[in-house]
Coordinates of C-alpha atoms in Angstrom, one line a residue:
X1 CA -30.3 -24.8 39.3
X2 CA -29.4 -22.0 36.9
X3 CA -31.0 -18.6 36.4
X4 CA -30.5 -17.2 32.9
X5 CA -31.8 -14.5 30.7
X6 CA -32.8 -16.2 27.5
X7 CA -32.3 -14.8 24.0
X8 CA -35.3 -15.2 21.6
X9 CA -33.5 -18.1 19.9
X10 CA -33.0 -19.9 23.3
X11 CA -36.6 -19.2 24.3
X12 CA -37.8 -20.7 21.0
X13 CA -35.9 -23.9 21.9
X14 CA -37.7 -24.1 25.2
X15 CA -41.1 -23.3 23.8
X16 CA -42.7 -26.7 24.7
X17 CA -41.7 -26.3 28.3
X18 CA -42.8 -22.6 28.4
X19 CA -46.2 -23.7 27.0
X20 CA -46.5 -26.4 29.6
X21 CA -45.7 -24.1 32.5
X22 CA -48.1 -21.4 31.4
X23 CA -50.9 -23.9 30.6
X24 CA -50.5 -25.6 34.0
X25 CA -50.2 -22.4 35.9
X26 CA -53.5 -21.1 34.4
X27 CA -55.2 -24.5 35.1
X28 CA -54.1 -24.2 38.7
X29 CA -55.7 -20.8 39.0
X30 CA -52.8 -18.3 38.4
X31 CA -53.9 -14.8 37.7
X32 CA -51.7 -14.1 34.7
X33 CA -54.2 -12.7 32.3
X34 CA -56.1 -15.8 31.0
X35 CA -59.3 -17.5 31.8
X36 CA -60.4 -21.1 31.3
X37 CA -60.7 -22.9 29.0
X38 CA -57.1 -22.1 28.0
X39 CA -55.3 -24.2 25.4
X40 CA -51.7 -25.0 24.5
X41 CA -52.3 -23.1 21.2
X42 CA -53.2 -20.0 23.3
X43 CA -50.1 -20.4 25.4
X44 CA -47.9 -20.8 22.3
X45 CA -49.3 -17.6 20.8
X46 CA -48.7 -15.8 24.1
X47 CA -45.0 -17.0 24.1
X48 CA -44.5 -16.2 20.4
X49 CA -45.5 -12.6 21.3
X50 CA -43.3 -12.5 24.3
X51 CA -40.3 -13.9 22.3
X52 CA -40.9 -11.3 19.7
X53 CA -40.7 -8.6 22.4
X54 CA -37.5 -10.2 23.6
X55 CA -36.0 -10.0 20.1
X56 CA -36.9 -6.4 19.9
X57 CA -35.2 -5.6 23.3
X58 CA -38.4 -4.5 24.9
X59 CA -38.3 -7.2 27.7
X60 CA -36.2 -9.8 29.3
X61 CA -37.2 -13.4 29.7
X62 CA -35.5 -14.7 32.9
X63 CA -35.7 -18.4 33.4
X64 CA -34.9 -21.0 36.1
X65 CA -33.5 -24.1 34.6
X66 CA -32.8 -27.5 36.2
X67 CA -31.0 -30.1 34.2
X68 CA -31.4 -27.9 31.1
X69 CA -35.3 -27.7 31.5
X70 CA -37.0 -24.5 32.2
X71 CA -38.9 -24.8 35.5
X72 CA -39.7 -21.1 36.2
X73 CA -39.8 -17.7 34.5
X74 CA -40.3 -14.1 35.0
X75 CA -40.3 -11.1 32.6
X76 CA -39.0 -7.7 32.9
X77 CA -40.6 -5.1 30.6
X78 CA -38.3 -2.2 30.0
X79 CA -40.3 1.0 29.8
X80 CA -39.8 2.6 26.3
X81 CA -41.3 6.0 27.3
X82 CA -38.8 8.9 27.0
X83 CA -39.8 10.1 30.4
X84 CA -39.4 6.7 32.1
X85 CA -35.9 5.3 31.2
X86 CA -35.5 4.5 34.9
X87 CA -38.6 2.3 35.2
X88 CA -39.4 -1.4 34.4
X89 CA -42.3 -3.7 35.1
X90 CA -42.2 -7.3 36.4
X91 CA -44.6 -9.7 34.6
X92 CA -45.7 -13.2 35.0
X93 CA -43.6 -14.9 37.7
X94 CA -44.3 -18.5 37.1
X95 CA -42.9 -21.7 38.7
X96 CA -43.8 -25.2 37.4
X97 CA -46.0 -26.9 40.0
X98 CA -43.4 -29.6 40.6
X99 CA -40.8 -27.1 41.6
X100 CA -42.8 -24.7 43.8
X101 CA -41.7 -24.0 47.4
X102 CA -38.0 -24.5 46.6
X103 CA -36.9 -20.8 46.5
X104 CA -37.1 -20.6 42.7
X105 CA -39.5 -17.5 42.8
X106 CA -37.1 -15.7 45.1
X107 CA -34.1 -16.6 42.9
X108 CA -36.0 -15.4 39.8
X109 CA -36.8 -12.1 41.5
X110 CA -33.2 -11.7 42.7
X111 CA -32.1 -12.0 39.0
X112 CA -34.7 -9.8 37.6
X113 CA -33.7 -7.1 40.0
X114 CA -30.1 -7.5 39.2
X115 CA -30.8 -7.3 35.5
X116 CA -33.0 -4.2 36.0
X117 CA -30.1 -2.6 37.8
X118 CA -27.7 -3.4 35.1
X119 CA -30.0 -1.7 32.7
X120 CA -30.1 1.5 34.9
X121 CA -33.7 0.8 35.9
X122 CA -34.1 2.0 39.5
X123 CA -37.8 1.7 39.9
X124 CA -39.7 -1.6 39.5
X125 CA -43.5 -2.0 39.5
X126 CA -45.6 -5.1 39.6
X127 CA -49.1 -6.3 40.5
X128 CA -50.4 -9.5 42.0
X129 CA -53.5 -11.1 43.3
X130 CA -54.4 -10.0 46.8
X131 CA -53.7 -12.6 49.5
X132 CA -51.9 -14.9 47.1
X133 CA -48.4 -16.5 47.3
X134 CA -46.9 -13.8 45.1
X135 CA -48.1 -11.0 47.6
X136 CA -46.3 -12.9 50.4
X137 CA -43.1 -13.3 48.4
X138 CA -42.9 -9.7 47.3
X139 CA -43.5 -8.5 50.9
X140 CA -40.7 -10.7 52.2
X141 CA -38.4 -9.4 49.5
X142 CA -38.9 -5.7 50.6
X143 CA -41.4 -4.6 47.9
X144 CA -43.6 -1.8 49.0
X145 CA -47.4 -1.9 48.5
X146 CA -48.7 1.2 46.7
X147 CA -52.3 0.3 46.3
X148 CA -55.1 -2.2 46.1
X149 CA -57.6 -2.3 43.2
X150 CA -60.7 -4.1 44.1
X151 CA -62.2 -6.4 41.3
X152 CA -59.3 -5.5 39.1
X153 CA -59.5 -8.8 37.1
X154 CA -61.1 -12.3 37.2
X155 CA -59.2 -15.5 38.0
X156 CA -59.2 -18.3 35.4
X157 CA -62.5 -19.5 36.8
X158 CA -64.2 -16.1 36.3
X159 CA -64.1 -15.0 39.9
X160 CA -63.4 -11.2 40.5
X161 CA -60.2 -10.6 42.4
X162 CA -58.4 -7.7 43.8
X163 CA -54.9 -6.8 42.8
X164 CA -52.1 -5.4 44.9
X165 CA -49.6 -3.0 43.3
X166 CA -46.1 -3.0 44.5
X167 CA -43.0 -1.0 43.8
X168 CA -39.4 -1.3 44.7
X169 CA -36.5 1.2 44.4
X170 CA -33.3 -0.4 43.4
X171 CA -29.7 0.6 44.4
X172 CA -27.5 1.1 41.4
X173 CA -25.1 -1.8 40.9
X174 CA -21.4 -1.1 41.6
X175 CA -19.3 -0.3 38.7
X176 CA -17.1 -3.2 37.6

């Protein structure tokens, strides 16, 4: 397995697999901003917007690859606000259903934290569905809960769900 930060050009080459992962994740109930029915065209439009953001330097697209195929992904949105150059947000940790429970989520989070540190981002924020696999992963990885928002969003099937907000302070990476 390789964990890599993809450029916009590299991400475009992986578009079919990114679409597949997002579409399957939503179909499996992942709370990543979409509801059913959810089509490959909607997923493709989402990824085009994300890749545009990557090309503008607004976010990083970190991917897990096995035998050259993307099997997982997470994003790091770099806060552009002048009063928040130290902050970033983690978005949409997704692992293909065939590769779950193999440590890919943890490996992606390790890399996103490393990349944030290299960009002088010392505070990371994310939200996830309450009582889900993501919440368990973030707690195990030392993220601190900062609050719960009841009925924050609906899952892909239209059911109201609470979100849990987490933060993590990073230690600056050692100078090379």
